[in-house]
Coordinates of C-alpha atoms in Angstrom, one line a residue:
M184 CA -71.3 27.1 65.8
G185 CA -68.0 28.8 66.7
R186 CA -64.7 28.4 65.0
T187 CA -62.4 25.9 66.6
P188 CA -58.7 25.4 66.0
E189 CA -59.4 21.9 64.6
H190 CA -61.5 23.5 61.8
H191 CA -59.4 26.6 61.3
P192 CA -55.8 25.6 62.0
L193 CA -54.4 28.5 60.0
Q194 CA -56.5 31.1 61.8
N195 CA -54.6 34.5 62.1
M196 CA -52.1 33.5 59.4
R197 CA -51.3 35.4 56.3
I198 CA -50.0 33.2 53.6
L199 CA -48.5 34.1 50.2
V200 CA -49.4 31.7 47.4
A201 CA -47.4 32.2 44.2
D202 CA -48.6 30.1 41.2
D203 CA -49.1 31.1 37.6
E204 CA -51.7 28.4 36.9
F205 CA -55.0 30.1 37.7
L206 CA -57.0 27.0 38.6
I207 CA -54.3 25.7 40.9
L208 CA -54.0 29.1 42.5
V209 CA -57.7 29.3 43.2
V210 CA -57.8 25.8 44.7
I211 CA -54.9 26.5 47.0
E212 CA -56.5 29.9 48.0
E213 CA -59.8 28.2 48.9
T214 CA -58.1 25.4 50.8
L215 CA -56.1 27.8 52.9
Q216 CA -59.1 30.2 53.4
D217 CA -61.3 27.3 54.5
A218 CA -58.6 26.5 57.1
G219 CA -58.8 30.1 58.4
A220 CA -55.9 31.8 56.6
E221 CA -55.8 35.1 54.9
V222 CA -54.2 34.6 51.4
V223 CA -52.1 36.9 49.3
S224 CA -51.9 35.7 45.7
A225 CA -49.2 36.3 43.1
A226 CA -49.2 35.0 39.6
T227 CA -46.0 36.7 38.4
L228 CA -42.5 36.9 39.7
A229 CA -42.7 40.7 40.3
D230 CA -46.0 40.3 42.3
A231 CA -44.5 37.5 44.3
M232 CA -41.3 39.4 45.1
E233 CA -43.4 42.4 46.2
A234 CA -45.7 40.2 48.3
A235 CA -42.7 38.5 49.9
E236 CA -41.8 41.9 51.5
D237 CA -45.1 42.0 53.4
R238 CA -44.2 42.2 57.1
S239 CA -47.4 40.4 58.1
L240 CA -46.7 37.1 56.2
S241 CA -46.7 34.0 58.3
A242 CA -45.7 31.6 55.5
A243 CA -45.6 31.0 51.7
I244 CA -46.3 28.4 49.1
L245 CA -44.2 28.9 46.0
D246 CA -44.6 27.2 42.6
V247 CA -41.0 26.6 41.5
R248 CA -41.7 28.3 38.2
L249 CA -43.7 31.4 37.4
G250 CA -43.7 31.7 33.7
R251 CA -40.1 31.5 32.5
H252 CA -38.7 32.4 35.9
T253 CA -38.0 30.4 39.0
T254 CA -39.1 31.6 42.4
E255 CA -35.6 31.5 43.8
A256 CA -35.5 35.3 44.3
V257 CA -38.8 35.1 46.2
A258 CA -37.4 32.3 48.4
E259 CA -34.3 34.4 49.1
I260 CA -36.4 37.3 50.4
L261 CA -38.5 35.0 52.5
S262 CA -35.4 33.2 53.9
E263 CA -33.7 36.5 54.8
R264 CA -36.9 37.5 56.6
S265 CA -37.2 34.1 58.3
V266 CA -40.6 33.5 56.8
P267 CA -41.2 29.7 56.4
F268 CA -42.0 28.6 52.9
L269 CA -42.4 25.5 50.8
F270 CA -42.2 24.7 47.1
H271 CA -44.7 22.9 44.9
S272 CA -44.2 21.9 41.3
G273 CA -45.0 19.3 38.7
Q274 CA -41.2 19.2 38.0
A275 CA -38.3 18.2 40.2
L276 CA -36.8 21.0 42.3
P277 CA -33.7 22.3 40.5
D278 CA -30.5 21.2 42.3
S279 CA -29.3 24.8 42.7
I280 CA -32.5 25.7 44.6
R281 CA -32.5 22.5 46.6
A282 CA -28.9 23.3 47.6
K283 CA -29.7 26.9 48.6
F284 CA -32.8 26.0 50.6
P285 CA -32.2 22.5 51.9
H286 CA -34.9 22.8 54.6
A287 CA -37.7 23.9 52.3
R288 CA -40.2 21.2 51.7
M289 CA -41.2 20.2 48.2
L290 CA -44.7 19.1 47.4
A291 CA -45.1 17.4 44.0
K292 CA -48.2 18.3 41.9
P293 CA -50.8 17.1 42.0
V294 CA -51.1 17.9 45.8
K295 CA -54.1 16.8 47.9
Q296 CA -55.7 19.9 49.3
G297 CA -55.2 19.0 52.9
A298 CA -51.5 18.5 52.3
F299 CA -51.0 22.2 51.9
V300 CA -52.5 22.9 55.4
T301 CA -50.4 20.2 57.0
A302 CA -47.2 21.3 55.3
I303 CA -47.8 25.0 56.3
L304 CA -48.4 24.0 59.9
E305 CA -45.2 21.9 59.9
A306 CA -43.2 24.7 58.3
V307 CA -44.4 27.3 60.8
H308 CA -43.9 25.1 63.8
H309 CA -40.5 23.7 62.7

């Protein structure tokens, strides 16, 4: 049985997933990979910032906090490069980040797996 766009809507996309909670990171990775994406994972701010420079990125999903740091610097890199991204968090998005990135979607944890795929497709085609 061949791959079809309905089953692999993220085919040919490379997506950065930045989250410091291992189990959440794995679930998001698997969800995106099952949808056909290649995933670049980052659990620290330094790794996420380095990954954000990847010229082949199609989109990104950023936990608002990685350890004690916010992912605002990562969002800045992605924004400067016109790479669509969305935030996800168990906490409200800080006002300063919301003001700086008003078009970035925020998904509140817990997030249904399919919601990540839908949100990425919406961000990329926006």
